[in-house]
Amino acid sequence: RFFQLARDAGVKVAINVGSFYPQAAPQTVAGNPYVRSRKESDEGIRALNGPGFRAISVNAPFVLGAVEGLTVPMFAAYTQYAQGKMPALPDFLPPGGVNFISTQSLSEAVEGALERGEGGKAYLVGDENLSYQQYFGLFFEAVGRPVPPVVNQEHPLLPDSALFIGRGNNL
């Protein structure tokens, strides 16, 4: 609806920042309402593309970055965990991994889509494949603690319900 209102108000180009799951792991669409909703919004927005309105999707993986002055609870929790400030949580990390993209790269992808993107298209973007051990390990290394081992069990800060491709898998 927002994109339709933008088009009707005279906006010429609109970029949807979507999720990479429907493109990179289409098998997750049927069994996951979140992924299905991201696919449906991507397709619905791109369907608005037409004369005088370029609608484009930039589908990103796990986005990393910071905005000065903005506290993101998830990253605050990851930092506290790495600092050892969550003694009830044992130090371990789940198997598997995913692609990540920085806010800088995502911003550049959006800029590229604005300038050169083809209307009605969905662009899959990403920066780097990391295991969850490598990713969380960056937090541990930043605070001077050893990187925990991989243990094949559900992790409280990255529960199985958030691993749309399943624990131990890579995307």
Coordinates of C-alpha atoms in Angstrom, one line a residue:
R1 CA 0.0 0.0 0.0
F2 CA 2.8 2.4 0.9
F3 CA 4.5 1.9 -2.5
Q4 CA 1.1 2.3 -4.3
L5 CA 0.6 5.6 -2.4
A6 CA 4.1 6.7 -3.4
R7 CA 3.4 5.9 -7.0
D8 CA 0.1 7.7 -6.9
A9 CA 1.7 10.7 -5.3
G10 CA 4.1 11.1 -8.2
V11 CA 7.2 9.3 -6.9
K12 CA 9.2 8.1 -9.9
V13 CA 11.5 5.5 -8.4
A14 CA 11.0 3.4 -5.3
I15 CA 13.4 0.8 -3.8
N16 CA 12.1 -2.0 -1.6
V17 CA 14.8 -3.4 0.7
G18 CA 13.7 -7.0 1.0
S19 CA 15.0 -10.3 2.3
F20 CA 17.3 -12.6 0.5
Y21 CA 15.5 -15.8 1.6
P22 CA 12.9 -16.0 -1.1
Q23 CA 15.6 -15.7 -3.8
A24 CA 18.5 -17.5 -2.2
A25 CA 16.5 -20.3 -0.5
P26 CA 13.1 -20.5 -2.2
Q27 CA 12.4 -23.7 -0.3
T28 CA 11.9 -21.7 2.8
V29 CA 8.9 -19.8 1.4
A30 CA 6.3 -22.5 1.9
G31 CA 7.1 -23.3 5.5
N32 CA 7.8 -19.9 6.9
P33 CA 5.2 -17.1 7.2
Y34 CA 7.9 -14.4 7.5
V35 CA 9.7 -15.5 4.4
R36 CA 6.5 -15.9 2.5
S37 CA 5.4 -12.4 3.5
R38 CA 8.8 -11.0 2.3
K39 CA 8.3 -12.8 -1.0
E40 CA 4.7 -11.5 -1.4
S41 CA 5.7 -7.9 -0.6
D42 CA 8.7 -8.1 -3.0
E43 CA 6.5 -9.4 -5.8
G44 CA 3.6 -7.0 -5.0
I45 CA 5.9 -3.9 -5.0
R46 CA 7.6 -4.9 -8.2
A47 CA 4.2 -5.5 -9.9
L48 CA 3.5 -1.8 -9.5
N49 CA 6.3 -1.1 -11.9
G50 CA 5.2 0.7 -15.0
P51 CA 5.4 3.8 -17.1
G52 CA 6.5 6.7 -14.9
F53 CA 7.2 4.5 -11.8
R54 CA 10.2 2.2 -11.4
A55 CA 9.7 -0.3 -8.6
I56 CA 12.8 -2.3 -7.7
S57 CA 13.7 -4.7 -4.9
V58 CA 17.2 -5.0 -3.3
N59 CA 17.1 -8.3 -1.4
A60 CA 19.6 -8.4 1.4
P61 CA 20.9 -11.0 3.8
F62 CA 21.7 -10.3 7.5
V63 CA 22.5 -6.6 7.7
L64 CA 25.3 -5.4 9.9
G65 CA 26.1 -1.8 10.9
A66 CA 25.6 0.9 13.3
V67 CA 24.0 4.3 13.4
E68 CA 25.7 6.7 15.8
G69 CA 23.5 7.2 18.9
L70 CA 21.2 4.3 18.1
T71 CA 21.2 1.3 20.4
V72 CA 20.1 -1.9 18.7
P73 CA 19.0 -4.4 21.5
M74 CA 20.1 -7.4 19.5
F75 CA 23.7 -6.1 19.1
A76 CA 23.7 -4.9 22.7
A77 CA 22.8 -8.5 23.8
Y78 CA 25.5 -10.0 21.6
T79 CA 28.1 -7.7 23.1
Q80 CA 27.0 -8.4 26.7
Y81 CA 27.1 -12.1 25.9
A82 CA 30.7 -11.8 24.5
Q83 CA 31.7 -9.8 27.5
G84 CA 30.5 -12.6 29.8
K85 CA 27.8 -10.5 31.3
M86 CA 25.2 -13.2 30.7
P87 CA 26.4 -16.0 33.0
A88 CA 23.3 -18.0 32.6
L89 CA 24.2 -18.6 28.9
P90 CA 27.1 -21.0 28.3
D91 CA 29.7 -20.0 25.8
F92 CA 29.0 -21.9 22.7
L93 CA 27.9 -21.1 19.2
P94 CA 25.5 -23.0 16.8
P95 CA 26.8 -24.7 13.6
G96 CA 26.0 -23.2 10.2
G97 CA 26.2 -19.8 8.8
V98 CA 24.8 -17.2 6.4
N99 CA 25.7 -14.3 4.2
F100 CA 26.0 -10.9 5.7
I101 CA 26.0 -7.4 4.2
S102 CA 27.2 -4.1 5.8
T103 CA 25.0 -1.1 6.0
Q104 CA 27.6 0.6 3.7
S105 CA 27.3 -2.0 1.0
L106 CA 23.5 -2.1 1.3
S107 CA 23.4 1.7 0.9
E108 CA 25.6 1.4 -2.2
A109 CA 23.3 -1.2 -3.6
V110 CA 20.2 1.0 -3.0
E111 CA 22.0 3.9 -4.7
G112 CA 22.9 1.7 -7.6
A113 CA 19.3 0.6 -7.9
L114 CA 18.1 4.2 -7.8
E115 CA 20.6 5.2 -10.5
R116 CA 20.7 2.1 -12.8
G117 CA 18.2 -0.5 -11.6
E118 CA 15.8 -1.9 -14.0
G119 CA 12.2 -1.5 -13.0
G120 CA 10.4 -4.6 -12.0
K121 CA 13.6 -6.4 -11.1
A122 CA 14.8 -8.0 -7.8
Y123 CA 18.5 -7.8 -7.1
L124 CA 20.1 -10.2 -4.7
V125 CA 23.0 -8.6 -2.8
G126 CA 25.4 -9.6 -0.1
D127 CA 29.0 -9.2 1.1
E128 CA 30.5 -12.1 3.0
N129 CA 29.7 -15.6 4.0
L130 CA 30.4 -16.2 7.7
S131 CA 29.8 -19.1 10.0
Y132 CA 27.9 -18.2 13.1
Q133 CA 31.1 -19.0 15.0
Q134 CA 33.0 -16.5 12.8
Y135 CA 30.3 -13.9 13.2
F136 CA 29.8 -14.1 17.0
G137 CA 33.6 -14.6 17.3
L138 CA 34.1 -11.1 16.1
F139 CA 32.2 -9.9 19.2
F140 CA 34.3 -12.1 21.5
E141 CA 37.6 -11.0 19.8
A142 CA 36.6 -7.4 20.1
V143 CA 36.2 -7.7 23.9
G144 CA 39.4 -9.8 24.3
R145 CA 37.8 -13.2 25.0
P146 CA 38.3 -16.5 23.2
V147 CA 35.9 -17.6 20.5
P148 CA 33.6 -20.3 21.9
P149 CA 33.3 -23.7 20.3
V150 CA 30.5 -24.8 18.0
V151 CA 27.9 -27.0 19.8
N152 CA 25.0 -28.5 17.8
Q153 CA 22.2 -27.3 20.1
E154 CA 19.8 -24.4 20.0
H155 CA 21.4 -21.2 21.0
P156 CA 19.4 -18.7 23.2
L157 CA 20.6 -15.7 21.2
L158 CA 20.1 -17.3 17.8
P159 CA 17.2 -19.8 18.3
D160 CA 16.3 -22.4 15.8
S161 CA 13.1 -20.5 15.0
A162 CA 15.3 -17.7 13.6
L163 CA 17.4 -20.1 11.5
F164 CA 15.1 -20.3 8.5
I165 CA 17.4 -22.7 6.7
G166 CA 17.8 -24.9 9.8
R167 CA 20.5 -25.2 12.4
G168 CA 23.8 -26.5 10.9
N169 CA 23.0 -25.3 7.4
N170 CA 24.7 -22.6 5.4
L171 CA 23.2 -20.0 3.1

